[in-house]
Every structure is written in C-alpha cells, then in structure tokens.
C-alpha atoms as one frame of an Amber mdcrd trajectory, in Angstrom:
protein
 -71.662 -46.060 221.248 -73.855 -46.604 218.797 -77.247 -44.529 218.936 -79.168
 -47.436 218.446 -77.732 -50.457 219.710 -80.858 -52.464 220.297 -83.769 -52.120
 218.433 -86.884 -53.966 219.474 -86.888 -57.398 219.749 -88.406 -60.251 216.792
 -90.015 -63.418 217.412 -88.354 -65.746 214.238 -91.443 -67.850 213.124 -88.984
 -70.742 213.059 -88.165 -70.188 216.434 -91.585 -72.078 217.206 -89.605 -75.325
 216.866 -87.431 -75.614 219.431 -86.933 -79.076 220.613 -87.572 -77.898 224.255
 -90.925 -76.071 223.905 -92.814 -75.872 226.739 -94.572 -79.396 227.046 -98.217
 -78.725 227.165-101.653 -80.305 226.066-103.932 -79.772 223.606-107.625 -78.525
 223.964-108.474 -79.059 220.857-107.218 -82.947 221.246-110.963 -84.197 221.736
-111.854 -82.433 218.760-109.846 -83.813 216.765-109.912 -87.329 218.055-113.223
 -87.771 216.957-112.100 -87.547 213.110-109.167 -89.859 213.836-109.549 -93.608
 212.628-108.969 -95.561 215.351-106.832 -94.783 218.215-103.368 -96.523 217.873
-101.380 -97.646 220.844 -98.100 -95.916 221.308 -96.282 -92.723 220.583 -96.067
 -91.398 217.188 -91.805 -92.296 217.169 -93.112 -96.261 218.001 -95.330 -95.871
 214.831 -92.654 -94.484 212.508 -90.272 -97.185 213.443 -92.372-100.023 213.051
 -93.722 -98.672 209.369 -90.732-100.750 207.012 -91.595 -98.049 204.107 -91.060
 -95.134 206.399 -87.545 -96.056 207.739 -85.283 -93.602 205.421 -87.662 -90.993
 207.199 -87.221 -92.609 210.352 -82.934 -92.463 209.987 -83.167 -88.623 209.417
 -85.721 -88.071 212.060 -83.366 -90.170 214.936 -79.971 -88.888 213.344 -81.394
 -85.029 213.725 -82.385 -86.533 217.673 -86.863 -85.537 216.844 -86.796 -88.927
 218.132 -86.875 -87.872 221.442 -89.129 -85.419 220.832 -92.037 -87.939 218.778
 -91.465 -90.137 221.804 -92.702 -87.955 224.255 -95.805 -86.439 226.020 -95.724
 -83.237 223.375 -98.255 -83.583 220.405 -97.082 -83.333 217.128 -99.440 -83.688
 213.303 -96.079 -85.653 211.364 -96.564 -85.792 207.615 -94.214 -88.482 206.985
 -92.882 -89.320 203.356 -92.326 -92.650 202.675 -89.555 -94.746 201.474 -90.705
 -94.145 197.647 -90.015 -90.775 197.288 -87.700 -90.443 200.308 -84.738 -92.555
 199.061 -81.694 -94.199 201.206 -79.023 -91.965 199.524 -81.246 -88.871 199.707
 -81.659 -90.031 203.082 -77.756 -90.218 204.060 -77.182 -86.602 202.441 -80.279
 -84.878 205.022 -78.080 -86.957 207.504 -74.775 -85.849 206.515 -75.390 -81.757
 205.515 -76.873 -81.986 209.402 -73.825 -83.036 210.729 -71.633 -80.715 208.579
 -73.811 -77.788 209.926 -74.740 -78.977 213.196 -72.286 -76.646 215.712 -71.296
 -74.374 212.783 -75.142 -72.536 213.125 -78.033 -72.088 215.431 -80.210 -75.235
 216.026 -83.306 -73.949 214.260 -81.064 -72.450 211.359 -79.883 -76.311 210.519
 -80.765 -77.028 206.967 -81.707 -80.714 207.197 -84.020 -79.366 210.424 -85.478
 -76.864 209.158 -86.301 -77.415 205.864 -87.099 -81.216 205.786 -87.731 -82.250
 209.382 -89.657 -78.902 210.464 -91.665 -78.854 207.221 -93.136 -81.915 207.924
 -94.205 -82.052 211.153 -96.963 -78.989 213.041 -97.318 -79.041 216.910-100.554
 -80.854 218.025-103.884 -82.747 216.481-104.057 -82.164 213.136-106.772 -84.580
 211.726-108.737 -83.559 208.116-112.772 -84.118 207.697-114.449 -83.939 204.068
-114.929 -80.598 205.512-110.996 -79.818 205.912-110.152 -76.617 204.318-107.611
 -75.136 207.005-104.097 -73.366 206.287-101.731 -74.524 209.724 -98.357 -73.291
 210.419 -95.515 -75.816 210.104 -92.710 -76.685 213.114 -90.341 -73.993 210.543
 -92.946 -71.269 210.638 -93.922 -71.947 207.410 -97.497 -72.113 206.255 -98.872
 -75.289 204.355-103.176 -75.646 203.163-104.314 -78.770 204.429-107.786 -80.151
 203.058-109.286 -83.480 203.345-106.496 -85.592 201.062-103.920 -83.611 201.395
-100.930 -80.995 201.851 -99.953 -78.131 199.774-101.358 -80.528 197.146 -99.522
 -83.981 198.011-101.463 -86.482 198.502-102.161 -88.572 201.701-101.419 -92.407
 201.280-102.408 -92.721 204.460-104.430 -90.345 206.962-105.466 -89.732 210.706
-103.820 -92.565 212.896-104.024 -91.019 215.737-101.949 -91.890 218.530-100.657
 -91.140 222.251 -99.100 -87.769 221.251-100.356 -86.993 217.934-101.634 -87.465
 214.542 -99.824 -89.316 212.189-100.366 -89.554 207.908 -97.909 -90.983 205.009
 -96.769 -89.217 201.987 -95.713 -90.251 198.228 -94.358 -86.967 198.209 -92.106
 -85.023 200.157 -93.507 -81.339 201.276 -91.562 -78.330 199.223 -89.955 -75.949
 201.636 -90.825 -72.471 200.217 -87.318 -69.864 201.652 -88.239 -66.833 202.559
 -86.401 -63.744 202.062 -84.238 -63.854 205.732 -83.628 -68.033 204.651 -83.121
 -67.650 200.757 -80.231 -65.261 201.754 -78.407 -68.978 202.708 -79.072 -70.348
 199.672 -77.240 -68.317 197.108 -73.551 -68.634 196.434 -74.100 -65.265 194.960
 -75.265 -63.466 198.299 -72.253 -65.298 200.424 -71.443 -61.598 201.894 -74.930
 -60.649 202.661 -75.953 -64.140 204.416 -72.865 -63.302 206.378 -73.834 -59.554
 207.728 -78.021 -61.095 208.164 -76.775 -63.916 210.509 -73.380 -62.456 212.024
 -73.539 -64.071 215.612 -73.402 -60.279 217.084 -76.989 -59.338 215.657 -78.650
 -62.902 215.548 -79.016 -64.591 218.343 -81.027 -67.295 220.525 -81.854 -65.671
 223.999 -84.001 -67.562 226.632 -87.347 -66.966 227.273 -87.896 -67.428 231.101
 -91.702 -66.803 231.019 -92.661 -69.125 228.850 -90.315 -72.039 230.105 -91.731
 -74.425 232.823 -89.249 -74.536 236.120 -88.592 -77.180 237.767 -86.967 -76.287
 241.335 -84.367 -74.320 242.399 -80.538 -75.641 242.460 -77.605 -73.802 244.132
 -80.192 -70.624 244.136 -80.209 -71.011 240.402 -83.858 -71.718 238.811 -83.549
 -75.186 236.908 -86.031 -75.368 234.299 -87.646 -79.278 232.539 -88.518 -77.575
 229.626 -86.532 -74.449 228.093 -87.701 -71.682 225.780 -85.392 -70.033 223.246
 -85.993 -67.456 220.536 -84.553 -66.024 217.567 -83.668 -62.791 217.932 -82.295
 -60.580 214.973 -81.557 -56.853 215.588 -80.920 -55.867 212.086 -84.555 -56.589
 211.343 -86.603 -54.234 213.021 -87.122 -51.085 214.556 -84.561 -47.980 213.008
 -82.024 -50.152 211.349 -84.256 -51.920 208.692 -87.726 -51.752 210.251 -88.678
 -55.272 208.234 -89.687 -58.595 208.917 -88.070 -60.314 206.517 -88.149 -63.304
 208.410 -92.006 -63.690 208.891 -94.562 -65.838 206.943 -97.017 -62.918 207.638
 -95.536 -60.060 205.520 -94.793 -59.431 202.116 -92.028 -57.515 201.081 -89.761
 -56.360 198.149 -86.153 -56.492 198.950 -82.909 -54.908 196.569 -79.458 -57.160
 197.520 -75.623 -56.886 195.649 -74.490 -59.727 194.700 -70.653 -60.546 196.175
 -68.771 -58.315 193.696 -71.572 -55.578 194.187 -71.460 -55.835 198.059 -66.876
 -55.757 197.844 -66.931 -52.727 195.850 -69.547 -50.992 197.970 -67.579 -51.867
 201.141 -64.146 -51.298 200.388 -65.566 -47.384 199.545 -67.910 -47.144 202.062
 -65.451 -48.474 205.203 -63.500 -45.082 204.315 -66.699 -43.500 205.309 -67.175
 -44.702 208.797 -63.655 -44.538 210.498 -63.564 -43.541 214.425 -61.303 -41.950
 216.275 -59.461 -44.521 218.941 -61.092 -42.771 221.387 -64.404 -44.008 220.937
 -65.382 -47.563 222.578 -65.946 -50.980 220.181 -64.767 -48.537 217.333 -64.013
 -51.062 214.773 -67.968 -53.266 215.526 -69.393 -49.318 215.284 -67.534 -48.963
 211.710 -68.494 -52.529 210.840 -72.043 -52.594 211.630 -72.407 -48.844 210.290
 -70.722 -49.345 206.839 -72.917 -52.409 205.839 -75.747 -50.658 207.193 -74.928
 -48.070 204.754 -75.789 -50.207 201.825 -78.820 -52.220 203.700 -80.947 -49.571
 204.747 -83.435 -48.426 202.087 -83.327 -52.054 200.201 -86.755 -53.709 201.317
 -90.008 -52.300 200.383 -92.864 -53.464 202.188 -95.818 -54.502 199.554 -98.623
 -52.966 201.983 -97.060 -49.600 201.053 -95.732 -50.424 197.095 -98.462 -51.821
 195.190 -97.502 -52.851 191.148 -99.493 -49.559 190.611 -97.549 -47.357 193.581
 -94.191 -48.820 191.856 -94.650 -47.123 188.764 -94.090 -43.506 190.148 -92.298
 -44.587 193.755 -90.365 -46.953 195.616 -90.943 -46.311 199.656 -88.416 -47.953
 201.758 -89.332 -49.011 205.405 -86.413 -46.787 205.970 -88.104 -43.765 204.027
 -90.034 -41.534 206.286 -93.237 -40.564 204.886 -94.755 -37.986 207.513 -93.763
 -34.374 206.450 -93.460 -33.263 209.503 -91.111 -36.549 211.010 -89.117 -35.698
 207.786 -88.579 -32.098 208.907 -88.305 -33.548 212.272 -85.929 -36.438 211.259
 -83.857 -34.610 208.320 -84.035 -31.229 208.693 -86.571 -30.362 205.383 -89.734
 -31.623 204.780 -89.169 -31.961 201.237 -86.276 -34.595 201.690 -86.687 -37.815
 200.470 -83.918 -40.087 201.823 -84.605 -44.189 201.145 -87.488 -43.544 198.786
 -86.871 -43.876 195.262 -88.496 -41.913 192.114 -89.368 -44.217 188.877 -87.285
 -47.114 190.397 -87.573 -49.396 187.612 -86.294 -47.122 184.548 -83.556 -47.517
 183.199 -80.890 -46.213 185.391 -83.409 -46.550 188.537 -83.036 -48.116 191.602
 -84.232 -51.363 191.375 -83.499 -52.049 187.233 -81.438 -54.577 186.208 -81.897
 -56.770 188.926 -83.037 -60.386 188.453 -86.108 -61.436 190.796 -86.497 -64.564
 192.605 -89.877 -65.646 194.386 -89.659 -66.106 197.509 -92.350 -67.357 200.441
 -92.808 -64.158 201.586 -92.293 -61.740 198.522 -89.149 -60.784 196.086 -85.792
 -60.837 195.981 -84.107 -58.861 193.174 -80.082 -59.327 192.807 -78.325 -56.652
 191.629 -74.914 -57.067 189.878 -75.621 -53.318 188.731 -75.620 -51.362 192.459
 -77.996 -48.239 191.545 -79.046 -46.725 194.878 -77.125 -43.627 194.759 -75.534
 -43.159 198.726 -77.236 -39.557 198.648 -80.664 -41.056 197.938 -79.766 -42.410
 201.124 -76.730 -42.558 204.102 -75.149 -39.607 202.465 -76.939 -36.829 203.894
 -77.431 -33.276 203.804 -77.097 -32.361 207.729 -79.268 -29.306 208.717 -78.195
 -27.635 211.955 -81.718 -25.546 213.073 -80.520 -22.951 215.959 -83.787 -23.004
 217.634 -83.268 -25.839 218.581 -81.589 -25.241 221.633 -79.041 -27.942 221.831
 -77.757 -27.082 218.966 -76.496 -24.437 220.333 -73.391 -25.715 222.866 -72.477
 -22.174 224.440 -72.197 -18.431 223.678 -69.740 -15.495 224.350 -69.671 -14.590
 228.046 -67.755 -12.195 230.243 -67.168 -10.971 234.138 -69.664  -9.491 235.727
 -69.176  -6.636 238.791 -70.230  -9.822 241.191 -67.340 -12.052 239.599 -69.931
 -14.113 237.300 -70.052 -15.203 233.789 -72.676 -13.739 232.496 -74.094 -13.762
 227.990 -73.007 -11.173 225.975 -75.729 -12.317 223.418 -78.899 -13.522 223.654
 -80.044 -16.038 221.000 -84.041 -14.629 220.184 -86.352 -17.296 217.943 -87.787
 -15.251 215.390 -91.110 -16.161 213.625 -91.211 -15.473 210.049 -95.277 -15.114
 209.838 -96.941 -15.558 206.237 -98.273 -11.865 206.018 -97.442  -9.408 208.175
-100.456  -7.787 209.157 -99.544  -4.246 210.718 -98.648  -3.215 207.480 -99.573
  -1.456 203.721-101.583  -4.007 201.464 -98.417  -3.843 199.188 -95.985  -4.982
 202.017 -98.463  -7.383 203.799 -96.921 -10.793 202.282 -93.582 -11.481 203.219
 -91.581 -12.471 200.627 -89.528 -14.858 203.095 -92.118 -17.033 204.178 -91.016
 -20.591 203.110 -87.847 -19.238 202.462 -86.129 -18.980 205.256 -86.053 -22.831
 206.772 -88.583 -23.617 209.054 -89.658 -19.964 209.179 -87.935 -19.601 212.209
 -84.343 -18.109 212.851 -82.097 -16.948 215.552 -81.016 -13.307 216.282 -78.472
 -13.448 218.294 -78.434  -9.644 219.506 -75.057  -8.023 221.720 -75.676  -7.935
 225.650 -72.341  -5.235 225.031 -71.536  -2.450 223.189 -67.680  -2.854 224.032
 -66.915  -7.154 222.564 -67.664  -8.522 219.843 -70.157 -11.820 220.330 -69.784
 -15.305 219.322 -71.930 -18.494 219.496 -70.806 -22.236 219.371 -72.935 -25.020
 217.421 -72.968 -28.930 217.766 -72.616 -30.965 214.803 -73.736 -34.202 215.056
 -73.363 -37.415 212.776 -70.490 -36.273 210.179 -68.944 -39.033 207.982 -65.188
 -39.364 207.692 -63.386 -38.924 204.588 -66.260 -37.588 202.452 -66.872 -34.347
 201.092 -69.012 -31.780 202.795 -69.765 -28.031 201.180 -70.338 -26.454 204.258
 -72.794 -23.329 204.933 -74.232 -20.317 207.370 -77.547 -19.654 206.175 -77.930
 -15.985 207.780 -81.862 -14.164 207.112 -82.383 -10.691 207.049 -84.217  -8.942
 209.617 -87.292  -7.653 207.222 -87.817 -11.544 207.561 -89.067 -11.023 210.462
 -90.683  -7.698 210.602 -91.491  -5.446 207.275 -90.274  -2.306 209.074 -86.709
  -2.738 210.426 -85.086   0.478 211.099 -81.732   0.803 208.690 -79.609  -0.209
 211.373 -81.323  -3.562 212.050 -81.105  -4.289 208.190 -77.070  -3.568 208.410
 -74.801  -6.649 207.308 -72.062  -8.330 209.565 -68.614  -9.336 209.588 -68.529
 -13.085 210.610 -65.396 -15.512 211.503 -65.991 -19.700 211.724 -64.016 -21.720
 213.134 -64.446 -25.362 212.785 -63.701 -27.901 215.964 -63.412 -31.694 214.971
 -61.485 -34.431 216.388 -58.165 -36.497 214.372 -57.651 -40.240 214.500 -56.102
 -40.237 218.003 -59.570 -38.124 219.615 -57.618 -34.988 219.487 -59.212 -31.569
 218.358 -58.326 -30.024 215.779 -59.212 -26.510 215.433 -58.965 -24.966 211.937
 -60.358 -21.617 210.461 -62.053 -21.451 207.716 -63.091 -18.346 206.883 -62.633
 -14.349 208.716 -64.609 -11.445 207.701 -67.209 -12.934 205.666 -69.619 -10.423
 204.938 -73.504 -11.034 205.301 -75.796 -10.201 202.631 -79.078  -8.346 204.837
 -81.171  -8.000 201.952 -82.225 -11.725 201.327 -81.165 -15.114 202.888 -77.790
 -15.861 202.292 -76.230 -19.311 202.076 -72.541 -17.977 202.976 -70.237 -20.469
 201.247 -67.520 -21.874 204.471 -65.708 -24.412 203.294 -65.970 -26.467 200.672
 -65.337 -30.129 199.831 -64.562 -30.285 203.571 -63.484 -33.468 204.209 -63.273
 -34.879 207.980 -60.678 -37.208 209.207 -63.299 -39.354 211.278 -66.743 -39.935
 212.049 -69.301 -38.566 214.826 -72.483 -41.217 212.455 -74.391 -43.045 214.936
 -72.693 -41.989 217.814 -74.578 -40.574 220.655 -72.524 -37.767 222.078 -72.560
 -36.538 224.705 -70.824 -33.516 223.558 -70.318 -33.631 219.921 -67.198 -34.199
 218.147 -67.406 -31.154 215.658 -68.207 -27.835 216.825 -68.333 -24.469 214.320
 -67.906 -21.330 216.520 -68.983 -18.162 214.533 -68.282 -14.552 215.930 -68.868
 -10.881 214.614 -65.475  -8.999 213.281 -67.034  -5.597 213.385 -64.660  -3.385
 214.787 -65.739  -0.099 217.204 -65.265   2.328 214.436 -67.457   0.073 211.610
 -70.290   0.042 214.759 -70.394   3.813 215.000 -70.410   4.724 211.462 -73.436
   2.647 211.275 -71.408   0.141 208.377 -71.846  -2.744 209.909 -74.103  -4.449
 212.847 -73.024  -7.243 215.354 -76.312  -9.076 215.150 -76.013 -12.053 213.828
 -79.772 -13.880 212.090 -78.632 -17.824 211.919 -81.306 -19.637 209.617 -79.282
 -23.042 209.747 -76.295 -24.709 209.514 -75.668 -26.789 206.227 -73.424 -29.682
 205.706 -74.697 -30.514 202.172 -72.476 -33.330 199.639 -70.479 -31.810 197.736
 -70.855 -31.105 194.084 -68.700 -29.958 190.887 -70.609 -26.689 191.303 -71.376
 -24.510 195.030 -75.041 -23.595 196.282 -75.973 -20.454 194.990 -75.630 -17.793
 197.831 -78.990 -16.474 196.483
C-alpha cells in the first residue's frame, strides 16, 4: 500500500567482502608476480600461521572464519599487524566482540569483521615497487593509499611476500578504520534510535545474486551453487526516500541526525500524524516507516550541490526538487521549496547548533536541538489542480431519454493568457496572469438549466490529527477573456461537502459550508474549513479510490437564475489544504 514500496536497489561497498565471493583468477597476477620478493610455497593462511609474530592476528582470523578464505584458491592481499601492535589481550577482545555480535547482525556488519579483518585485506594481488602510488579498495569498501613502503602511512615491516593465493605484508601498526556516515550511526550511543531505524531488517537486508554466483549443478530441481554472492540492500538510501548513498565511499555528504532525546520527542509527536484506518493493509508498518521518514527526509546534503560558499545561502537536501517545473508537478507550485533550508547555519537555521563529526564520506551533524520545521519538510500545502483530470472524481449526471446517465456539467479548461491580443491597448495586459495557479482554471458549465450541477474532487496524501485550513480558490471570467459578458461575470453560491474515513474505514460525510458566495471580480480564496483535522491519514497510500473527497455544488435557485443575480457556472482555480496558521489566508 505504500506509494513507494521499493526504491531502486543499492550495492553496499562493504558487501564485496562476503566470504563466499565468486572464485576467480586475477588477470594481473603475472604482472605483480614480477614485483614479488620471491615465490613462497603454500597459502597465505599457512604463512600467517607459521609466523610467531603474527600469532595474535592469526587467532582473530581463525575465530572469524577467515582462515578458510585465506587457505582457498581465491587471491588476496593481506596487511597483517604483528604482535607488537596487536596484543593477545586486544586479540581476545576482538574475538569476544565478534562472538557477541555473531548471529545478531549481518556477517558484513560484524564490527570485528568489518573494522579489523576486512580493514587489513583486499582482493587480488597488490605488490609495490619504487613507483607505487595507488589507491586500493579494502574488503570493507574503504579506500587505502598504497606507497612503496606503507599503507595509509603505516610502514611495512615486510612486503611483497608472494604465496600461492596472494601477497602478504606485515605491519608495526594497525590500519585505522574510518567510519562512513552509515557506519558511524552504530558507534555513537546517542544515535541508537537513528541506528535502529536505518539498520532495521525491514529495509536493510542481504539478498542473493544468482547471476554473479557460480552454479554447481541441479539437485531436486533446484540449482546448487558452489560460490554464492550476496549484497546488502537498504531501501532507505536511494530513490524517493533519501536518495543518498550514505554508505558509499565514493560520495560525499553532509548529514544532520537527531540524538535519542530529540528522536523520541519527534516520534511521539509525528506518530499521531500517520494514523491509518483499520482497513489499510500493513497499517502499523506503514505508520512506523512514514513517521520516522518524516524526521529523516531532507537531512542529507550532497556536497556536489552544497559547497561551503553555497551553504552560506541555502542547503539543498537530496529530497529537495531543484527544477522549478518538477516542483510544480510534485508540489503544485514552483515557489515551494520543501527540504531546502535558507541560511542553514544562522542562529535558528536548520543545521545550526549541531556537533560536527568527520566521517570517511562526509560530515555527520549530531543535533540535540532539532530545528527542521515540519512545514519545511513533510507537512506540506496540498494543492489540487482541477485541470489535472485525475483530480476530478465525478460530476453530476441525469438520465437522458434513452435512460443513460448524462453529465449535467461540462469541465472546460480555460487558459489565462499573458495578453489579450484582440483587446484595446489599455486592456491588453491580463491582470490575472501569474495570479491564477498555473495560469489555467476549469470552468464547470451547466448543461441543464433546471438543476444545480456538482463536481467531486479527489484529495490525496493528507496527514491525520494535524490542522489544515481548506480553501476553494475561484477565478473570474475575465481571467480567460477581457470581454466577458455581464452574465458571465455573475457570482455563484456554493455548498461544499467533505468525505473522509474514520478509524474503522467508514465514510464520514461533513458539510463544511453552505451558500458561500464567490467573488466574480478577482481570484478568490474561499475559506471552507479552518484548522480541520482528519482522524486518519492517506499520506503515502496508492489509492484507487481516494478516501478524502470534496464535493462542490451550486446552490442557486431558479428565481435567482432568472433575475440574473447569480450564475450556476463555477470557475475553480484549485483546492488548497494549507497547514493551519493563527491567521487564515486572505480572501483576496
């Protein structure tokens, strides 16, 4: 039922370290063999076991199951810290940490595996020479700088020791692990709540990739794989949720996150805004996801579009829409700028007052005073444009002579031109150009003179238990043509009925105005309801039959029509559901 159930999938860089990666031979082996100090007999694991000064490293490797990989035919390069920089006590602590997390987290997220074992290994042969000046990718996806005598500045004690399945180096220092934004969430106790959301198995999971795995035959009608490749996927990272690869070492971001105290405060508040009726499948799961996405959407900023100079003016998150045409399509107006924050580091700016933490792919801003206003993010103005014909649910009908339903009103899209070419010079400029939304409105013209016509509009993506001021915005006939007749310029009287669901999914019908008179001389925002709160939300639902509709009908009597006091023609610019303010929007 969620509008966006799955966003396109992302392969985490850290997943290349899966123990069962497809066995393959490195085409560069012969090239690197010439740089080795000599072909040594046996496997990397045998060499590590035989070196008494690598005994502590060997104990961790074996405890984590990597002895099997280093004894296999797969090619690795290992940068092994010796006992001088990895004591027996430290090795035991690493093993204890591994066992504590084993079975509780994904294998590739085990702290000892990711931050120690994989941080000292890479796939394939990597020998060095006096000309080496390379960046290599470690098995956890981290980049490391390789020079003739060091890795990331850690000097080699020995180098280019070539064995049957790779190259061995020894180090007098451990290679430092540098967390990316996604990984840092796991390390900071003040971010437990954010971590629980991003690492939730509902979004973050391991998936088997058959096309990259090595099949070994068919057993009982099913393919059995000799080597299986898995990738880690997280539905929150990409697409329309966050659209940010915060796990990637190839991207650079600024990201603001709330501490546990701020998170709890917002979840307690926001949960009420995402209450779904009992008939919605998976309602609890949808409510859980959307209430927390409401916090996290608009919190990641790509440095590609947010340089230090640009951030002095505004911060454009990965959820903002930069293209003005797309803004109009997504939000109903190109002037809206959700998820983009002006003067973000000013005293009350969205990013101000947070603690900056350096990560391998950017900066984490940890905030214990959250300043992103919900009306800058998820609590948006809903604009329903009637010229978008999906916005019209149905119109009034009557039976014709053949007994078939026939509309009693025609919906005609009227453009609002910038100038009237056939008008006198003094009237050529249209005063309603760029005043009418999208410079178009819909004229609902009666097809029968004996009945008051009506039209019902679909309204989607509303929040629950949060105030909306509901407006019907009408346009004058002169917005379409300067020479409108006096009859065309007449106002009309309308009645509006709002239908929505209750908690049990039953339809509630509420008349919210009756005999409200339109202003025929100007664009007119008619306040239909102030601080209206829906008991249930439709936000994020893909609704074939929207649960919220607004019926607008004329209430003009036959005598009022004959006396030319009112017309039954309605000209609707748009319907607005605006976050409630202390002062309602002007009717002019």
